[in-house]
Amino acid sequence: MDDRLNVAVQSKGRLFEGSLELLKAGGISINNGKDQLKASSHNFPLDVLYLRNSDIPQYVVDGVADVGVVGENLLIEKQANVDVIEKLGFSKCRLSIALPKEASYSNLKDLNGKRIATSYPVTLKEFLLKNNLDAEIHVISGSVEIAPNIGLSDAICDLVSSGSTLFKNGLVEKEVILKSQAVLIKNKNLSTTKETLIDKVLFRIRTTLQARKSKYILLNAPNDKVEEISQLLPVLKSPTVLPLATEGWCSIHSVIDEDRFWEVIDQLKAAGAEGILIVPIEKIVI
Ligand code: PRP
């Protein structure tokens, strides 16, 4: 149907919750589809298809799904011919090479002659070629991290997020091949109707993503410090400055990136800011 958008979402695994949360934050309600293959939104012309993670890029290439949420790592491995329309900021991980903690390793050249187990043979092969390395790739589809312990390989190339799986299996991360996060992809040949629906979804997603990485900041400052403090605050347009009941003082309000806040907090205090409040933001529409 051309009047509804088909969104492919991982049926289980690390991207499932983040994908649905993002739709929900954009006001798109989906009936819980944990055991369903398809669920419809009743307040937006959109259907969610719950699919196996590794199948999603191909479903989007074939147009079975119009858009999909996948990890960049998978997209690179599958070399799928789709458009990446937004980085979604969740499910961050890296594809890394790890070795048993007792193995000696000083640089990339030590991978020569090694057997490396992975579910990412395409990406690994490209990495080895690029670095002129000659290692043997052993393709396995799951539980890659046990391969060195059972004598199947000398090293692994797998996803690392918290690092606890590596730790539990006595492995140490040595090389990061790529960094990944969830991305929104779309089919390259969509109708104008579908593109319009995507624009609407994208607008809602972006207001949420922008808000997630921003904080509302309120602080008190002497009037003669307003300019100096304002310089320290990256703002949407210009900071709001309101007089306080106390003579010679005002309240400055602005929006700041959460990461940036920790960089400028000492400078704000040194410039005379007091009573600094940091408040979460629900949505930002620019
Ligand atoms: C990945 C990867 C590791 C684990 C690493 O598996 O294969 O097993 O996550 O995460 P950690 O560093 O936080 O311990 P995932 O759960 O994505 O499922 P998969 O086996 O289907 O890839």
Short mmCIF file of N, CA, C and O in Angstrom, two decimals, residues 14-28 69 86-92 181-183 203-216 236 255-262 278-286:
data_model
loop_
_atom_site.label_atom_id
_atom_site.label_comp_id
_atom_site.label_asym_id
_atom_site.label_seq_id
_atom_site.Cartn_x
_atom_site.Cartn_y
_atom_site.Cartn_z
N ARG A 14 19.51 -5.89 20.43
CA ARG A 14 19.89 -4.62 21.04
C ARG A 14 19.21 -3.39 20.42
O ARG A 14 19.18 -2.33 21.03
N LEU A 15 18.66 -3.53 19.20
CA LEU A 15 18.05 -2.35 18.59
C LEU A 15 16.53 -2.27 18.79
O LEU A 15 15.92 -1.26 18.50
N PHE A 16 15.94 -3.36 19.27
CA PHE A 16 14.48 -3.44 19.35
C PHE A 16 13.88 -2.30 20.18
O PHE A 16 13.07 -1.51 19.69
N GLU A 17 14.31 -2.20 21.43
CA GLU A 17 13.69 -1.22 22.31
C GLU A 17 13.95 0.21 21.87
O GLU A 17 13.04 1.04 21.85
N GLY A 18 15.19 0.49 21.50
CA GLY A 18 15.55 1.86 21.10
C GLY A 18 14.74 2.32 19.90
O GLY A 18 14.34 3.48 19.81
N SER A 19 14.48 1.39 18.97
CA SER A 19 13.74 1.74 17.75
C SER A 19 12.31 2.13 18.10
O SER A 19 11.79 3.16 17.65
N LEU A 20 11.67 1.31 18.94
CA LEU A 20 10.27 1.59 19.29
C LEU A 20 10.15 2.83 20.17
O LEU A 20 9.21 3.62 20.04
N GLU A 21 11.15 3.01 21.05
CA GLU A 21 11.15 4.20 21.92
C GLU A 21 11.17 5.47 21.10
O GLU A 21 10.50 6.45 21.41
N LEU A 22 11.97 5.45 20.04
CA LEU A 22 12.12 6.64 19.20
C LEU A 22 10.81 6.97 18.48
O LEU A 22 10.41 8.13 18.39
N LEU A 23 10.13 5.95 18.00
CA LEU A 23 8.83 6.17 17.35
C LEU A 23 7.83 6.70 18.37
O LEU A 23 7.10 7.66 18.11
N LYS A 24 7.86 6.10 19.55
CA LYS A 24 6.94 6.50 20.60
C LYS A 24 7.19 7.96 21.01
O LYS A 24 6.25 8.74 21.19
N ALA A 25 8.48 8.30 21.15
CA ALA A 25 8.82 9.68 21.53
C ALA A 25 8.33 10.66 20.47
O ALA A 25 8.07 11.83 20.76
N GLY A 26 8.21 10.18 19.24
CA GLY A 26 7.69 11.03 18.16
C GLY A 26 6.18 10.96 18.06
O GLY A 26 5.61 11.37 17.04
N GLY A 27 5.53 10.43 19.09
CA GLY A 27 4.07 10.42 19.13
C GLY A 27 3.45 9.36 18.25
O GLY A 27 2.27 9.40 17.95
N ILE A 28 4.25 8.38 17.80
CA ILE A 28 3.72 7.31 16.94
C ILE A 28 3.52 6.07 17.81
O ILE A 28 4.48 5.42 18.22
N VAL A 69 15.52 0.25 10.67
CA VAL A 69 16.50 0.65 11.68
C VAL A 69 17.51 -0.49 11.80
O VAL A 69 17.12 -1.63 12.12
N GLU A 86 19.50 8.99 8.77
CA GLU A 86 19.76 9.62 10.06
C GLU A 86 20.54 8.67 10.96
O GLU A 86 20.24 7.48 11.03
N LYS A 87 21.52 9.23 11.67
CA LYS A 87 22.18 8.46 12.73
C LYS A 87 21.31 8.63 13.97
O LYS A 87 20.95 9.75 14.31
N LEU A 88 20.99 7.53 14.64
CA LEU A 88 19.97 7.60 15.69
C LEU A 88 20.53 7.71 17.11
O LEU A 88 19.77 7.85 18.06
N GLY A 89 21.84 7.63 17.25
CA GLY A 89 22.45 7.93 18.55
C GLY A 89 22.30 6.87 19.63
O GLY A 89 22.68 7.09 20.77
N PHE A 90 21.71 5.71 19.32
CA PHE A 90 21.65 4.66 20.34
C PHE A 90 22.29 3.38 19.80
O PHE A 90 22.67 3.33 18.63
N SER A 91 22.41 2.40 20.68
CA SER A 91 23.04 1.13 20.30
C SER A 91 24.46 1.35 19.77
O SER A 91 24.86 0.76 18.77
N LYS A 92 25.20 2.19 20.48
CA LYS A 92 26.57 2.45 20.05
C LYS A 92 27.47 1.26 20.40
O LYS A 92 27.38 0.72 21.50
N GLN A 181 26.55 2.72 15.27
CA GLN A 181 25.36 3.06 16.06
C GLN A 181 24.14 2.74 15.20
O GLN A 181 24.29 2.43 14.01
N ALA A 182 22.97 2.82 15.78
CA ALA A 182 21.75 2.56 15.00
C ALA A 182 21.56 3.69 13.98
O ALA A 182 21.80 4.86 14.28
N VAL A 183 21.15 3.31 12.77
CA VAL A 183 20.86 4.31 11.74
C VAL A 183 19.52 3.99 11.10
O VAL A 183 19.06 2.85 11.11
N PHE A 203 11.20 14.37 10.89
CA PHE A 203 11.05 15.61 11.66
C PHE A 203 10.82 15.28 13.13
O PHE A 203 11.44 15.86 14.03
N ARG A 204 9.93 14.31 13.38
CA ARG A 204 9.63 13.95 14.77
C ARG A 204 10.84 13.32 15.45
O ARG A 204 11.13 13.59 16.61
N ILE A 205 11.54 12.47 14.71
CA ILE A 205 12.73 11.82 15.29
C ILE A 205 13.79 12.86 15.63
O ILE A 205 14.41 12.84 16.69
N ARG A 206 13.99 13.80 14.72
CA ARG A 206 15.05 14.81 14.95
C ARG A 206 14.74 15.70 16.15
O ARG A 206 15.66 16.09 16.87
N THR A 207 13.48 16.03 16.36
CA THR A 207 13.16 16.86 17.54
C THR A 207 13.50 16.09 18.82
O THR A 207 13.96 16.68 19.80
N THR A 208 13.30 14.79 18.79
CA THR A 208 13.62 13.97 19.96
C THR A 208 15.14 13.84 20.13
O THR A 208 15.67 13.99 21.24
N LEU A 209 15.84 13.55 19.02
CA LEU A 209 17.30 13.34 19.11
C LEU A 209 17.99 14.62 19.59
O LEU A 209 18.90 14.57 20.42
N GLN A 210 17.55 15.76 19.05
CA GLN A 210 18.14 17.04 19.44
C GLN A 210 17.93 17.26 20.94
O GLN A 210 18.84 17.69 21.64
N ALA A 211 16.71 16.96 21.40
CA ALA A 211 16.40 17.18 22.82
C ALA A 211 17.22 16.25 23.71
O ALA A 211 17.67 16.64 24.78
N ARG A 212 17.43 15.00 23.24
CA ARG A 212 18.16 14.03 24.07
C ARG A 212 19.58 14.49 24.38
O ARG A 212 20.12 14.18 25.42
N LYS A 213 20.18 15.20 23.42
CA LYS A 213 21.58 15.58 23.69
C LYS A 213 21.71 17.00 24.22
O LYS A 213 22.81 17.51 24.36
N SER A 214 20.57 17.64 24.50
CA SER A 214 20.61 19.02 24.99
C SER A 214 20.01 19.12 26.40
O SER A 214 19.22 18.27 26.80
N LYS A 215 20.40 20.16 27.09
CA LYS A 215 19.83 20.44 28.41
C LYS A 215 19.46 21.91 28.48
O LYS A 215 20.10 22.76 27.83
N TYR A 216 18.43 22.19 29.28
CA TYR A 216 18.06 23.59 29.52
C TYR A 216 18.87 24.03 30.74
O TYR A 216 18.92 23.35 31.75
N LEU A 236 20.53 28.64 21.15
CA LEU A 236 19.71 28.46 19.95
C LEU A 236 19.70 29.77 19.15
O LEU A 236 19.88 29.80 17.96
N VAL A 255 20.09 26.94 26.21
CA VAL A 255 20.13 25.51 25.90
C VAL A 255 21.57 25.15 25.60
O VAL A 255 22.27 25.89 24.91
N ILE A 256 22.00 24.01 26.12
CA ILE A 256 23.41 23.64 25.97
C ILE A 256 23.51 22.13 25.72
O ILE A 256 22.70 21.36 26.22
N ASP A 257 24.50 21.74 24.93
CA ASP A 257 24.77 20.31 24.75
C ASP A 257 25.23 19.74 26.08
O ASP A 257 26.06 20.35 26.75
N GLU A 258 24.73 18.57 26.43
CA GLU A 258 25.10 17.99 27.72
C GLU A 258 26.62 17.86 27.85
O GLU A 258 27.21 18.19 28.87
N ASP A 259 27.27 17.38 26.79
CA ASP A 259 28.73 17.20 26.85
C ASP A 259 29.44 18.53 27.05
O ASP A 259 30.40 18.65 27.79
N ARG A 260 28.95 19.54 26.35
CA ARG A 260 29.56 20.87 26.39
C ARG A 260 29.46 21.46 27.81
O ARG A 260 30.33 22.19 28.26
N PHE A 261 28.36 21.13 28.49
CA PHE A 261 28.14 21.68 29.83
C PHE A 261 29.32 21.39 30.74
O PHE A 261 29.80 22.25 31.45
N TRP A 262 29.79 20.13 30.71
CA TRP A 262 30.89 19.76 31.61
C TRP A 262 32.17 20.49 31.25
O TRP A 262 33.03 20.70 32.10
N ILE A 278 20.31 22.52 35.76
CA ILE A 278 20.32 21.84 34.46
C ILE A 278 19.05 20.99 34.39
O ILE A 278 18.83 20.14 35.25
N VAL A 279 18.26 21.21 33.37
CA VAL A 279 16.94 20.57 33.30
C VAL A 279 16.80 19.81 31.97
O VAL A 279 17.19 20.33 30.92
N PRO A 280 16.24 18.58 32.01
CA PRO A 280 16.05 17.87 30.74
C PRO A 280 15.04 18.55 29.82
O PRO A 280 14.14 19.24 30.31
N ILE A 281 15.21 18.32 28.54
CA ILE A 281 14.28 18.90 27.54
C ILE A 281 13.55 17.75 26.86
O ILE A 281 14.16 16.73 26.52
N GLU A 282 12.26 17.90 26.67
CA GLU A 282 11.47 16.84 26.03
C GLU A 282 11.60 16.85 24.52
O GLU A 282 11.86 15.84 23.88
N LYS A 283 11.46 18.02 23.89
CA LYS A 283 11.52 18.12 22.42
C LYS A 283 12.16 19.46 22.06
O LYS A 283 11.97 20.44 22.78
N ILE A 284 12.88 19.48 20.93
CA ILE A 284 13.38 20.76 20.42
C ILE A 284 12.95 20.88 18.95
O ILE A 284 13.27 20.02 18.13
N VAL A 285 12.22 21.92 18.64
CA VAL A 285 11.85 22.19 17.26
C VAL A 285 12.59 23.46 16.85
O VAL A 285 12.38 24.52 17.42
N ILE A 286 13.50 23.30 15.89
CA ILE A 286 14.29 24.48 15.47
C ILE A 286 13.70 25.07 14.20
O ILE A 286 13.34 24.36 13.29
#
